[in-house]
Short mmCIF file of C-alpha atoms and ligand atoms in Angstrom, two decimals:
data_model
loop_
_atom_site.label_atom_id
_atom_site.label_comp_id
_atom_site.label_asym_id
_atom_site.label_seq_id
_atom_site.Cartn_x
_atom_site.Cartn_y
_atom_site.Cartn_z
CA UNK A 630 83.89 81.40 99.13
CA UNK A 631 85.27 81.09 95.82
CA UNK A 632 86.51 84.64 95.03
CA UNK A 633 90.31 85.88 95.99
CA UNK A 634 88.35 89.34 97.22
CA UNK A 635 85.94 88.01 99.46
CA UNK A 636 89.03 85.86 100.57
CA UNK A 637 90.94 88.55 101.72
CA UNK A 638 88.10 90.78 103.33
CA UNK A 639 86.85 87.42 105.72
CA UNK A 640 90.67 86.36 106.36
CA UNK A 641 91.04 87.65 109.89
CA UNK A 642 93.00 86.76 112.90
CA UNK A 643 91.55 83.91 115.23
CA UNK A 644 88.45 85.89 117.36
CA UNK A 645 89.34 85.73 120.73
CA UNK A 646 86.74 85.34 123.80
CA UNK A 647 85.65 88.82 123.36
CA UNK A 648 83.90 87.49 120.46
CA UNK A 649 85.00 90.57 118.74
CA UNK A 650 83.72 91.73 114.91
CA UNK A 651 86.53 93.81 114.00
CA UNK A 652 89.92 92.54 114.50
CA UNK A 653 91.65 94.19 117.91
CA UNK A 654 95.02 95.31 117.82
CA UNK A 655 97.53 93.15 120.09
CA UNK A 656 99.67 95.36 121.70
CA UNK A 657 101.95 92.83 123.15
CA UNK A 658 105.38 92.00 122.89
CA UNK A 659 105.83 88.11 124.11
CA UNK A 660 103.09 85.30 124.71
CA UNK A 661 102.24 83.07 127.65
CA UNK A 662 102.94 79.40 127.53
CA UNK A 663 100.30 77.47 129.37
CA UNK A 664 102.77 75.27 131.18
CA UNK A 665 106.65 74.35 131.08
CA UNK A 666 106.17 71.63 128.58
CA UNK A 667 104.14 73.77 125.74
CA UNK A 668 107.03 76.19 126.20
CA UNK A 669 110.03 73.49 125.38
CA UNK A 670 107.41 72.02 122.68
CA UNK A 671 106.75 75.86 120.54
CA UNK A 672 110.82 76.21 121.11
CA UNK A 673 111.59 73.10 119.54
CA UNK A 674 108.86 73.53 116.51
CA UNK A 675 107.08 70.65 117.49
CA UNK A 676 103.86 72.35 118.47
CA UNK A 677 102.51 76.36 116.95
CA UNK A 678 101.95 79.13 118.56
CA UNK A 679 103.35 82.73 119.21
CA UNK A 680 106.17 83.41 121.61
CA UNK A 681 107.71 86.78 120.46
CA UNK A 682 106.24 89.68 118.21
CA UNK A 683 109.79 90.00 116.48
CA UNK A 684 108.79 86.82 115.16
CA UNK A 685 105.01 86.62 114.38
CA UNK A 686 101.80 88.61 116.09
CA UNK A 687 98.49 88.02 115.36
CA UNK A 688 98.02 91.29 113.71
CA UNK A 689 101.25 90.80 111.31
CA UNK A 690 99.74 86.94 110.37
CA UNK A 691 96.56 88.46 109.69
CA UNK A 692 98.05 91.02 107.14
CA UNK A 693 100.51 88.12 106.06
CA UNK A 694 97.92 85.62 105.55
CA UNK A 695 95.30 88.61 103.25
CA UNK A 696 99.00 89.48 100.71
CA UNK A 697 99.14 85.62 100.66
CA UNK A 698 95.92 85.53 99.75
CA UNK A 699 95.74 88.42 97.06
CA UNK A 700 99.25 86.61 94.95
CA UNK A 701 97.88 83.01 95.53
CA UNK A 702 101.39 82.77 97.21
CA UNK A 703 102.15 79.81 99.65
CA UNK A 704 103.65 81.84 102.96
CA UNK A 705 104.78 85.97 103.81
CA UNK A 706 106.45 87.51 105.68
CA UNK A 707 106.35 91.12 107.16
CA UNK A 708 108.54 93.81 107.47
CA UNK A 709 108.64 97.35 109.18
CA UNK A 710 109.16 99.32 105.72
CA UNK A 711 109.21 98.57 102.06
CA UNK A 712 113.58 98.96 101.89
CA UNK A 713 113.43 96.57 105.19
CA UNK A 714 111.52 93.84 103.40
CA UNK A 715 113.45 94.33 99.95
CA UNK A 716 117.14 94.07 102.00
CA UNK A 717 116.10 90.99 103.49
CA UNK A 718 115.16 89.64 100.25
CA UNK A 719 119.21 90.03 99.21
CA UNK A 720 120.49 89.36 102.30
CA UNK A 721 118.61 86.10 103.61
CA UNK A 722 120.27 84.64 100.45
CA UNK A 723 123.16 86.18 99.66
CA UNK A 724 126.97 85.87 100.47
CA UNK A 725 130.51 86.86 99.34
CA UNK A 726 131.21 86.15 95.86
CA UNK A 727 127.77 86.05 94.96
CA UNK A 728 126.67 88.36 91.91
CA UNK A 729 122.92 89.97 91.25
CA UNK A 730 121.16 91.06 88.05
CA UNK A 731 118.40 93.77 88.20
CA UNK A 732 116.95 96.01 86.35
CA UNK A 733 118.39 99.44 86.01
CA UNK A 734 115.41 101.60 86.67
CA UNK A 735 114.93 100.95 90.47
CA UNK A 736 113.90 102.66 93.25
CA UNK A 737 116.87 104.63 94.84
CA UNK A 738 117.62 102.67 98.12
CA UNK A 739 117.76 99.68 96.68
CA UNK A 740 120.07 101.39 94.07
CA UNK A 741 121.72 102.61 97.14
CA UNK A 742 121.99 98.51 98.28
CA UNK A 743 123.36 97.34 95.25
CA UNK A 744 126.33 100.06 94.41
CA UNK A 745 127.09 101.15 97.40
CA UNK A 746 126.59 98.93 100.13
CA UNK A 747 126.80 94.96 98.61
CA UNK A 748 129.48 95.97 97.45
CA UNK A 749 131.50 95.80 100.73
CA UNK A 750 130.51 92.61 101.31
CA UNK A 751 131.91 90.87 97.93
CA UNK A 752 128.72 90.96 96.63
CA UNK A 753 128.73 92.20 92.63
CA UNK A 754 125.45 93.47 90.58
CA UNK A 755 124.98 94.03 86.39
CA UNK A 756 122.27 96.42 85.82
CA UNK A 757 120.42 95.28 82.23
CA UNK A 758 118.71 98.10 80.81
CA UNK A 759 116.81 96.04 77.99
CA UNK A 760 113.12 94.39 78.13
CA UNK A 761 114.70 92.15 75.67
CA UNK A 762 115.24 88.29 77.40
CA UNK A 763 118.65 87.55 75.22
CA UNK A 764 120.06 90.59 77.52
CA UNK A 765 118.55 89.11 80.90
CA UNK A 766 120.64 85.79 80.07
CA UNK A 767 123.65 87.18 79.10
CA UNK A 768 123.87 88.98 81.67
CA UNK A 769 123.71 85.53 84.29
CA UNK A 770 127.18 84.56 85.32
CA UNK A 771 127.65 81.15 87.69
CA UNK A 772 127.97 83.05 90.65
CA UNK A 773 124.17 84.89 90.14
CA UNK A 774 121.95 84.12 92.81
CA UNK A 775 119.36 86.33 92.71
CA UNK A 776 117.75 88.24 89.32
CA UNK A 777 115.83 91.22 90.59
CA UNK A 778 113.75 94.09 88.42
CA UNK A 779 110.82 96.35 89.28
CA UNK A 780 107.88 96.53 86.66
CA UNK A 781 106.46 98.81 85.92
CA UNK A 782 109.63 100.92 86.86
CA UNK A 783 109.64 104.38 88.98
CA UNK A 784 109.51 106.79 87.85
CA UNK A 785 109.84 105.80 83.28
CA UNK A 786 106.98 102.90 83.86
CA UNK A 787 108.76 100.73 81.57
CA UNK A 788 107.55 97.27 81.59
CA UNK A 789 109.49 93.46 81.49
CA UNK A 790 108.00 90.72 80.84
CA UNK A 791 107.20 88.30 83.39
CA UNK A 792 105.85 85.74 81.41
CA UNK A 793 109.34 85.47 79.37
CA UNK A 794 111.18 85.82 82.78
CA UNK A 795 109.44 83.01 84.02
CA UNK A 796 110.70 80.83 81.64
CA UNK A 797 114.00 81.72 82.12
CA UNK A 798 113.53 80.99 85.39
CA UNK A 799 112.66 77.30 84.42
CA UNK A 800 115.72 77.68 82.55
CA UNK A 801 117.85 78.95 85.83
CA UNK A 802 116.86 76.81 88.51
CA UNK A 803 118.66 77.66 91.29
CA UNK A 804 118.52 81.57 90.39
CA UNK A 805 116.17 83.16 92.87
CA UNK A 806 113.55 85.54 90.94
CA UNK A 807 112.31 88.56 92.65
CA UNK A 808 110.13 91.75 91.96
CA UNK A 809 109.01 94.67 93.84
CA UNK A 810 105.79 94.74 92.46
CA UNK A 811 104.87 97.86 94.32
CA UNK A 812 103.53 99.98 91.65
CA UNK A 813 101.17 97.32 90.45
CA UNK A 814 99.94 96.01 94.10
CA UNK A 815 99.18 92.27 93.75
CA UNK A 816 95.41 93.38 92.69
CA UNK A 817 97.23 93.99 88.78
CA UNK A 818 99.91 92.16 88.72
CA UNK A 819 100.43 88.39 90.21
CA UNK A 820 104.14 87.77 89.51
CA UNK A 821 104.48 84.18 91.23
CA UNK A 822 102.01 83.10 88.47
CA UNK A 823 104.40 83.52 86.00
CA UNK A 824 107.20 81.56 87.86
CA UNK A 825 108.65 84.37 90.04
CA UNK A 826 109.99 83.20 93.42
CA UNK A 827 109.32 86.00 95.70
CA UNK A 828 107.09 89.11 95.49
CA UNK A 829 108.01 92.21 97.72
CA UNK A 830 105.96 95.42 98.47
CA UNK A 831 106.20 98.83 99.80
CA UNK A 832 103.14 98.28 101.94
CA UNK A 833 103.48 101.94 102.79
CA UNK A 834 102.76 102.48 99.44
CA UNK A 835 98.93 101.08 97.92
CA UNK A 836 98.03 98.49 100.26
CA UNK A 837 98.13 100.91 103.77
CA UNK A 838 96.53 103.95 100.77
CA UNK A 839 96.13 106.31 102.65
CA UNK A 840 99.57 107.72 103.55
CA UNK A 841 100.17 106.89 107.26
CA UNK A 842 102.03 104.01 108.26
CA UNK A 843 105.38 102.62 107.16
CA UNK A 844 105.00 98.71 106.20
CA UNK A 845 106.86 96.14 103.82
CA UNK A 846 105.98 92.66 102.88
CA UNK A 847 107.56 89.69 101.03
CA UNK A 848 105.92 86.69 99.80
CA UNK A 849 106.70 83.21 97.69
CA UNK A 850 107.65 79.94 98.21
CA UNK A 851 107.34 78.58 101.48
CA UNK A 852 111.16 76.95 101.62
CA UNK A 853 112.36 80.55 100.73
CA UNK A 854 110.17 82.41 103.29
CA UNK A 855 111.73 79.63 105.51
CA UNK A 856 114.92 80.88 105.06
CA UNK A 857 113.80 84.51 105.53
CA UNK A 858 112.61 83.73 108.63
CA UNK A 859 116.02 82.48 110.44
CA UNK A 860 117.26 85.90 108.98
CA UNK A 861 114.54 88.06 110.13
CA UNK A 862 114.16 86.39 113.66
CA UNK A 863 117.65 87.42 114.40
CA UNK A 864 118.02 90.68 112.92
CA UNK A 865 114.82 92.24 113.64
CA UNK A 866 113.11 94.29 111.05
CA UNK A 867 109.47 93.17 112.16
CA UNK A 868 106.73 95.24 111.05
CA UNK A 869 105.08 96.94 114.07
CA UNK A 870 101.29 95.45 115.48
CA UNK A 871 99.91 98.89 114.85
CA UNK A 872 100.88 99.29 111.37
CA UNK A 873 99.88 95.84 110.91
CA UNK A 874 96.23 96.51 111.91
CA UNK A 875 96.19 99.57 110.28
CA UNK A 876 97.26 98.19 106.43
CA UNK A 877 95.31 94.63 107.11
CA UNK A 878 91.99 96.88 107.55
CA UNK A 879 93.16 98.89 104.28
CA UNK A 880 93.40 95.48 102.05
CA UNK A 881 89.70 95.11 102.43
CA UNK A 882 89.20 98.36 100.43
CA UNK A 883 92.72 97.58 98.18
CA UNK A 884 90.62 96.39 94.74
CA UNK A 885 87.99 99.12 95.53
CA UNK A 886 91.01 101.91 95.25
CA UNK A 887 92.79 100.60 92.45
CA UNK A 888 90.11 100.56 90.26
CA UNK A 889 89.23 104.34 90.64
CA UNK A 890 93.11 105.19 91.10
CA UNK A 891 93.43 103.51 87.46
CA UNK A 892 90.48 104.62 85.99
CA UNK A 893 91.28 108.75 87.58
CA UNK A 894 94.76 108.09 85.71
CA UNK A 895 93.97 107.16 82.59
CA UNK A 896 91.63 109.76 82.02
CA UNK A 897 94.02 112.08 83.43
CA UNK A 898 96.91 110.64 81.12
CA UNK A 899 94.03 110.29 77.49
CA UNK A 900 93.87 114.42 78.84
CA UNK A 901 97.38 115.17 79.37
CA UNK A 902 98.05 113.62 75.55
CA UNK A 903 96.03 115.79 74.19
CA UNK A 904 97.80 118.77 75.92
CA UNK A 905 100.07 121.12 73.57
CA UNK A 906 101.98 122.05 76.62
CA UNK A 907 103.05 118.45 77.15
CA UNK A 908 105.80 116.78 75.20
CA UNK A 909 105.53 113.20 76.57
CA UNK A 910 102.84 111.04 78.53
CA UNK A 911 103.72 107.71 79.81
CA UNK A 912 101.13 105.49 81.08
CA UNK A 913 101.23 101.73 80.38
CA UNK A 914 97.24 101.62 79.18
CA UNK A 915 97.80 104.23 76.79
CA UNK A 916 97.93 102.64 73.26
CA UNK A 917 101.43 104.75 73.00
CA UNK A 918 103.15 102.91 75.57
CA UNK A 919 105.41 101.08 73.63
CA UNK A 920 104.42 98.24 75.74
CA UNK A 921 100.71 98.28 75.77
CA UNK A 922 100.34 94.88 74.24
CA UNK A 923 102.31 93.38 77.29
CA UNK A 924 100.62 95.88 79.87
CA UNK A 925 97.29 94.32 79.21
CA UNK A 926 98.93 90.52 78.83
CA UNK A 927 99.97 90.42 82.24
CA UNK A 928 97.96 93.37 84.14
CA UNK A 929 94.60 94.30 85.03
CA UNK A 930 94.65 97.58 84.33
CA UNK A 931 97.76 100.44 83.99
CA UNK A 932 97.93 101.56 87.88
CA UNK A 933 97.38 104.84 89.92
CA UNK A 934 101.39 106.35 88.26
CA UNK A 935 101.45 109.04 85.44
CA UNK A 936 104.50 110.43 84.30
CA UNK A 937 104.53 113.48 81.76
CA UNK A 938 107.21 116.10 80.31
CA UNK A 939 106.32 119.63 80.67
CA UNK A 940 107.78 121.84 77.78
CA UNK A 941 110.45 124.04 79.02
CA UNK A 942 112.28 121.79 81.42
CA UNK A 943 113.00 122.21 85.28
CA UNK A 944 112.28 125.68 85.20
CA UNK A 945 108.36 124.94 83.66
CA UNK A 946 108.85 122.24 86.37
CA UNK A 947 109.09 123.79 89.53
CA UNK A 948 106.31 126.95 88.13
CA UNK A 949 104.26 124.16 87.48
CA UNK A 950 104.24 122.11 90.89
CA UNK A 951 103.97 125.69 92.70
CA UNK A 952 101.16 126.70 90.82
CA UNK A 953 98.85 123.52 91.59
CA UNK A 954 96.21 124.45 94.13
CA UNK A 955 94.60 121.06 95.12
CA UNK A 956 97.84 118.53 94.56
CA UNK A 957 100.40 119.07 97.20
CA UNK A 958 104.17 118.47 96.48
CA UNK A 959 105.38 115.42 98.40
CA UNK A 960 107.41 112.33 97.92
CA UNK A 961 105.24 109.74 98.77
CA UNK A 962 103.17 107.66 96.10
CA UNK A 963 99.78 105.57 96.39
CA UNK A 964 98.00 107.85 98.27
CA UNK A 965 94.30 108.81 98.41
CA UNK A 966 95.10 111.78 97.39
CA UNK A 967 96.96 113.13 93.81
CA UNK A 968 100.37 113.77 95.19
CA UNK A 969 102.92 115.25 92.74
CA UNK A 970 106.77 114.81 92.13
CA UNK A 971 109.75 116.22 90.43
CA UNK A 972 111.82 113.02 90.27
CA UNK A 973 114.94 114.56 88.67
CA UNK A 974 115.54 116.99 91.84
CA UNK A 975 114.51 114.53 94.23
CA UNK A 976 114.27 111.19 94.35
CA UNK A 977 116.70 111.06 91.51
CA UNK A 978 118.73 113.77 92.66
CA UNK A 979 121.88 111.43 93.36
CA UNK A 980 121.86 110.04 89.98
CA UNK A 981 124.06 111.98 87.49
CA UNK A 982 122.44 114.10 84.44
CA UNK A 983 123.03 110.81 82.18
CA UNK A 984 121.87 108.02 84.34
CA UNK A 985 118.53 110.43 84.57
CA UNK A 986 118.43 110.37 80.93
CA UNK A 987 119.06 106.56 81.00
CA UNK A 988 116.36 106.13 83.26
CA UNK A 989 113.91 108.86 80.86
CA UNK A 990 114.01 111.43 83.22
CA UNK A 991 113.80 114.27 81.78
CA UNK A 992 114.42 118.17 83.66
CA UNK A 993 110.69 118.64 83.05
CA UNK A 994 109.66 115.00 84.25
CA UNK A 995 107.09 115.25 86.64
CA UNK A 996 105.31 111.81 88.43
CA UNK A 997 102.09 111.99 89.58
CA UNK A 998 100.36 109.60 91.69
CA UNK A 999 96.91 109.99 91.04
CA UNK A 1000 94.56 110.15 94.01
CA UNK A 1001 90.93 109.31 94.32
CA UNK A 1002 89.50 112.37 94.02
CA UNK A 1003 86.86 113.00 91.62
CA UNK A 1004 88.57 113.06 87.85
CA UNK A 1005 87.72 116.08 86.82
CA UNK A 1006 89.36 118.01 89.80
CA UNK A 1007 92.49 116.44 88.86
CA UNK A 1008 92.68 117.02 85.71
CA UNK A 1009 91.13 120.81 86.02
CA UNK A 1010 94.04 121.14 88.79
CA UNK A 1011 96.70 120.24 86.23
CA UNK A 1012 95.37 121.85 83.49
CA UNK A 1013 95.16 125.64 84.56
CA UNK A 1014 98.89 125.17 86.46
CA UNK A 1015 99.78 124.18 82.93
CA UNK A 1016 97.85 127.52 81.65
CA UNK A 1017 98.98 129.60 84.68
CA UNK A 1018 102.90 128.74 83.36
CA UNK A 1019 102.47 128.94 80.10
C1 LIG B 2599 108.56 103.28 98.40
C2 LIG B 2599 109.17 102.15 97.69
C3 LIG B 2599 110.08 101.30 98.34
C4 LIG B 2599 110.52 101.51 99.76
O1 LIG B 2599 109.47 101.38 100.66
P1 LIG B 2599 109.44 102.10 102.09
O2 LIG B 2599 108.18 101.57 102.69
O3 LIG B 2599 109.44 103.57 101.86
O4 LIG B 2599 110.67 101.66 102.82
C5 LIG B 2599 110.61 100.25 97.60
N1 LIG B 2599 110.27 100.04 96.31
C6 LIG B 2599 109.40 100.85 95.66
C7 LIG B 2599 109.07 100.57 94.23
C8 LIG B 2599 108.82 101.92 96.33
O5 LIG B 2599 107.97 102.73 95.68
#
């Protein structure tokens, strides 16, 4: 097999003597030892195998093994939710004194991780708001240890450049970089390429696709995921077998979705810009992005994330979401189905007024995650809410 998709769809966990097509789901919390001796030998690491589903399962290795796969990425680990796998990926590293750079525009628990909670353990953050490099470097002290950024960011889709990070990773050494690449899913968007160290998902998000089960996942360089693991084996924020099985079956269909939730949203987004009742569409495969030249450099296509400006602010907002018929009004993202969201009294909510407008959120910003329903109910959904408000 030489292609990464056929790859991930025959990956699968080791068929047991059921001889079994489909993978089955191992409901089990510890496994047997076949004698005394093969016990003391898995303990001391001098023999593999599976003793404890905090610490590997067949169905979270499978799942592992298909991310691995998808970000040509040399080991994984999984977690039991997206803000589980990206605390791990501070805390298996850091310690007091240490300091963090990240990008501003990031989702709100981790936000919530670096202000509020890091914090009491002498651990210090600079947010850099610039794509500019010069203002990723200046913003390195000696104590950094990790530089962290989301791209394309939630909910403004700004963009950084990974291939310019990389290099300053060359640069920095002994700097860990990570990314939630979340929004992108490793099928647009293969940070470690570039140089990054580690790669973290929401698997709740694209990869399970269908809105049902919880599931995070980091991946990267095997002496890091090393490291991980001593954390994660005695802390215990494992990913559960069942939500394992249930996003490992989902990756087989991953490319499949992301091409129709790309193509459904730029259509929707080359509609919206033509809309007189819209004041701003953001979409990074939209010749206006700003950063369109770097969205196709270093991904496949612009993902399944609109965001637009109604005219006439929150008010226009809120008339707006009520008056969609089809698209239902929930916070979730990456979903087979168009799901819509009014960031600034929500998921931003805890910001103030002026970190909203830092982040572009706007009182008539609305995120959409667009489904894969056919395009034109979509965009005929959106269009007479739009009409229906005017
Ligand atoms: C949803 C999300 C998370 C958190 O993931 P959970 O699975 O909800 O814990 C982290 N980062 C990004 C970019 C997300 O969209």
């Amino acid at each position: 097999m030489k292609k990464d998709q056929s790859k991930v769809i025959r990956e699968q966990a080791t068929r047991s003597a059921t001889r079994e097509h489909s993978v089955p789901l191992y409901l089990t919390s510890s496994f047997i030892f076949d004698s005394a001796e093969q016990g003391r030998a898995i303990f001391a690491d001098e023999e593999e195998g599976m003793v404890y589903s905090r610490y590997a399962n067949p169905n979270t290795s499978e799942f592992i093994n298909r991310v691995c796969k998808l970000e040509n990425a040399e080991a994984g680990l999984s977690f039991a939710s997206g803000m589980a796998a990206v605390f791990a990926s501070f805390a298996s590293f850091i310690k007091s004194g240490d300091h963090i750079v990240s990008s501003r525009a990031i989702f709100g628990s981790t936000h919530q991780l670096l202000t509020q909670l890091f914090p009491r353990w002498g651990v210090t953050y600079t947010y850099v708001d610039s794509p500019a490099i010069e203002e990723w470097e200046k913003a390195i002290q000696p104590t950094t240890r990790i530089v962290f950024l989301e791209s394309p960011s939630n909910p403004g889709l700004e963009l950084f450049d990974l291939a310019e990070l990389g290099k300053l990773k060359e640069k920095y050494p002994h700097i860990i970089f990570a990314i939630d690449n979340c929004f992108a899913t490793p099928y647009l968007q293969q940070p470690l390429q570039f140089g990054f160290d580690l790669s973290i998902h929401s698997a709740t998000k694209y990869m399970d696709g269908q809105g049902r089960v919880l599931g995070g996942v980091v991946v990267g360089k095997q002496e890091l995921i090393d490291e991980m693991l001593f954390f994660i084996r005695h802390t215990g924020p494992a990913m559960s077998p069942f939500n394992a099985w249930t996003i490992s079956k989902s990756l087989e269909t991953l490319g499949l979705r992301m091409d129709r939730h790309c193509s459904n949203a730029l259509a929707l987004a080359e509609a919206l810009e033509k809309n007189t009742e819209i004041e701003d569409v953001k979409y990074p495969f939209l010749p206006s992005h700003p950063q369109y030249e770097l969205a196709k450099r270093q991904m496949k296509a612009g993902g399944g994330i609109v965001t637009f400006e109604v005219k006439g602010g929150k008010e226009r907002a809120f008339k707006f979401i009520d008056a969609l018929e089809m698209i239902l009004y929930t916070s979730n993202l990456g979903d087979s189905r168009t799901i819509a969201t009014h960031p600034g009294s929500t998921t931003h909510s805890k910001l103030t007024e002026e970190e909203r407008i830092n982040l572009g959120i706007k009182p008539g910003s609305i995120r959409l995650s667009v489904g894969l329903e056919a395009q034109e109910d979509i965009i005929d959904d959106i269009l007479q809410a739009l009409e229906k408000t005017k």
